[in-house]
């Protein structure tokens, strides 16, 4: 059992080195492995099961709003990528180019999709003719490629998995409504399922998506005080429609341009789950998203009846909960460490003494509190406990978020807050990109969003002192 | 309603031109659209919903056998692809090559995965150390790219969606068992869910997968008498393990090579559904896989109570069935044609006269038989009818298959059977590839498989007359 000690000792503490802690957890919880191509990752069963649960839950919420899934090709001809000026400028520097098919050089090189606006536009151009064809509310689950220089598992990789929704509407208003609707789907999903509280707001011109009229974002706060953009929703207006010539005939037989949106959420969100909830023993998963919610661990399993009872409890919980029993020949201590590393929300311990008393012990992963529970009450207590864990995890994350939001009226206060209480700084902004640039250069903080709930905490810009236009959440970000 | 007529007339009859009929159905049933990159397709909502149902049902069956899902990168470095000799020879001529990332030329070019054996091997090499790490039973759902010259929607496209399972075992026997197990999962899925009867067997050396020790296949027969390879399962023995150096320490502390399998089923199967069940009015979908199982069509919907009742029936069926009501202002004739084109298994017609009688009319898509049904019996009758349709579709496909299997004792009989009753020809084979080559060159038929159920229908090879070794199913194939 030399390996036993190693597991516990194998991860760096958050306090010591947060970045290293993150990398350690990702590896030791067996979420990913590195691949032979630099910056790409192998998503292992424990990581992929998380993504499957995320997909399942999000897809259900999408479909409830009328979304239909489709699949677009992964290749974009260079000429197609070039059609919308801002878009190509934003993406061309970081795409992978296919130049050969088999032995032959291609006549036109193809990029591997970094995002699929241009493909959907090309499709909509033929598919949409009349107002009867609108709206189109399409989505795809796929992988995309962005040739990043610096990469980190889940947070920034050359290939990642995501969903990208692409919609087409008859009116600007409908497009705006859909843009906000999907942002709210993301926000509700994060808060209700992942127990991650988020700030909802609009990106500034500088930070918006290449080709968008407006970008909306949900921003989450990690344990180290850095922000993570966790999902975005873009209103394109009729910009892409004009660049691609996508028109429909309205009820009065007039040609009109369509209005479009897109919205995406990626495997990056797994990084958020790790950095919002994790601790020095590894992952801590919210029950609603955990691939395994309960691990039954027999103690002194060689004693008569223990293993049988453990398996019996496991069987009785199946169907109602996602449950497993660890009947390997590892020591209980090793099993505990493993279950904790993997973030399994509740452990059920059962030994000979428990058997005598007709009980078992439920142990929460998040607080490690233990509850002696009569065997005939396990189902009810467990349901209650998982519910409590989910709520408590959200409450703790919310308390962390709230206590890491500082208000700053001037630049000195801004810098001090960033230094003393890393997190979001609420500061007024004049609307000039020069101030965003200056703040970024001098403090490494960026404008995260202009929150939907605007209040006026000062009359002047936190950077330049000129009249303020907008309240902005600032922060260092992943 | 000029469009009305067009839909019915818009598809070529099967009799006239089967290939054109196929293309017409694929387009008019709105399964796919062509994309800007030649040979790639856009899978539209009706097509993707089919794939989602296939995924859901197969994934459930996989997991019941212990499969875990993972995700491997889409890129394979050239040096990695080159590691297994037969494999690279089979795939290198038809891969797409990435040569540039952003503005920079890559040091080593990367191919977009045509299949992922090499990636899994590279991963297993590090991940598998001890017998305790075995078996690995992994699968991924993804897209792959093969730079084909001739392409057809679903049947052969440059990019397609599939699942690829890749397993690693301690013994050759376990690998063989898994190979056969997964072939049977495919076969049962095709027969039970898609209502497509299949022939199970082993591929000859000539037809096996590049790098495999043995390839097993399920072969289905299309309406035009051509075969479609519908799923394959490969036993690699320790060939890849030796090429990649994948070893584990066994219980006696000895280094051993692992044994591997892989198995895949792709969107190609949608082509099989179309060509096995379709007719001159379009798609005919088996109820178990149909995205919409029942379409409620109101007749004279402007008459009081009709539309309301139609919607009420629809609501009462939701949850139990996948049901929709067509309340658009199209004519009933147009709605019928659309429902038939899309292959929706049952239509419920409801008009003012039905309302008076407290009934509706159930119409089967496959036979067009009508059943007047009391409104309070709809749920039970519908459940029964869908079940009957599923069974009858399988029975019809099975009868078609059985009546298109001919036995041939010599080469003249072989050619005559192929000409007079296109389908599978059962003929004995000497085991020499020269005979396969000759038959292919002269008749365009290939060896589809050596069926698991071997019988001896003659003592000599159907081609050369030398002593026979194996019974082979021969046929022209997609």
mmCIF file of C-alpha atoms in Angstrom, chain A residues 4 15 19 33 37 93 105 145 190 213 227 231 240 253 265-266 287 317 320 338 341-342 353 404-405 410 427 459:
data_model
loop_
_atom_site.group_PDB
_atom_site.id
_atom_site.type_symbol
_atom_site.label_atom_id
_atom_site.label_comp_id
_atom_site.label_asym_id
_atom_site.label_seq_id
_atom_site.Cartn_x
_atom_site.Cartn_y
_atom_site.Cartn_z
ATOM 1 C CA UNK A 4 -1.814 4.718 -0.650
ATOM 2 C CA UNK A 15 -2.279 27.512 -0.914
ATOM 3 C CA UNK A 19 -1.906 26.269 -10.819
ATOM 4 C CA UNK A 33 -4.161 12.624 -19.988
ATOM 5 C CA UNK A 37 -0.025 16.372 -30.153
ATOM 6 C CA UNK A 93 -4.409 33.658 -36.787
ATOM 7 C CA UNK A 105 -2.565 19.197 -52.689
ATOM 8 C CA UNK A 145 -9.717 23.615 -32.984
ATOM 9 C CA UNK A 190 -24.477 26.656 -13.879
ATOM 10 C CA UNK A 213 -22.970 43.197 -32.580
ATOM 11 C CA UNK A 227 -12.599 34.906 -13.285
ATOM 12 C CA UNK A 231 -20.502 30.631 -21.523
ATOM 13 C CA UNK A 240 -23.353 38.071 -41.165
ATOM 14 C CA UNK A 253 -43.194 39.725 -50.543
ATOM 15 C CA UNK A 265 -20.449 26.420 -23.780
ATOM 16 C CA UNK A 266 -17.445 24.110 -23.740
ATOM 17 C CA UNK A 287 -24.337 15.678 -6.698
ATOM 18 C CA UNK A 317 -29.777 2.248 -4.084
ATOM 19 C CA UNK A 320 -32.565 5.918 -7.501
ATOM 20 C CA UNK A 338 -9.613 7.653 -4.038
ATOM 21 C CA UNK A 341 -9.839 12.557 -5.053
ATOM 22 C CA UNK A 342 -12.613 11.770 -7.520
ATOM 23 C CA UNK A 353 -19.748 -2.936 14.186
ATOM 24 C CA UNK A 404 -14.629 38.672 -3.383
ATOM 25 C CA UNK A 405 -16.485 41.503 -5.028
ATOM 26 C CA UNK A 410 -10.805 55.453 -8.139
ATOM 27 C CA UNK A 427 -15.775 50.033 -11.052
ATOM 28 C CA UNK A 459 -19.942 59.348 -11.229
#
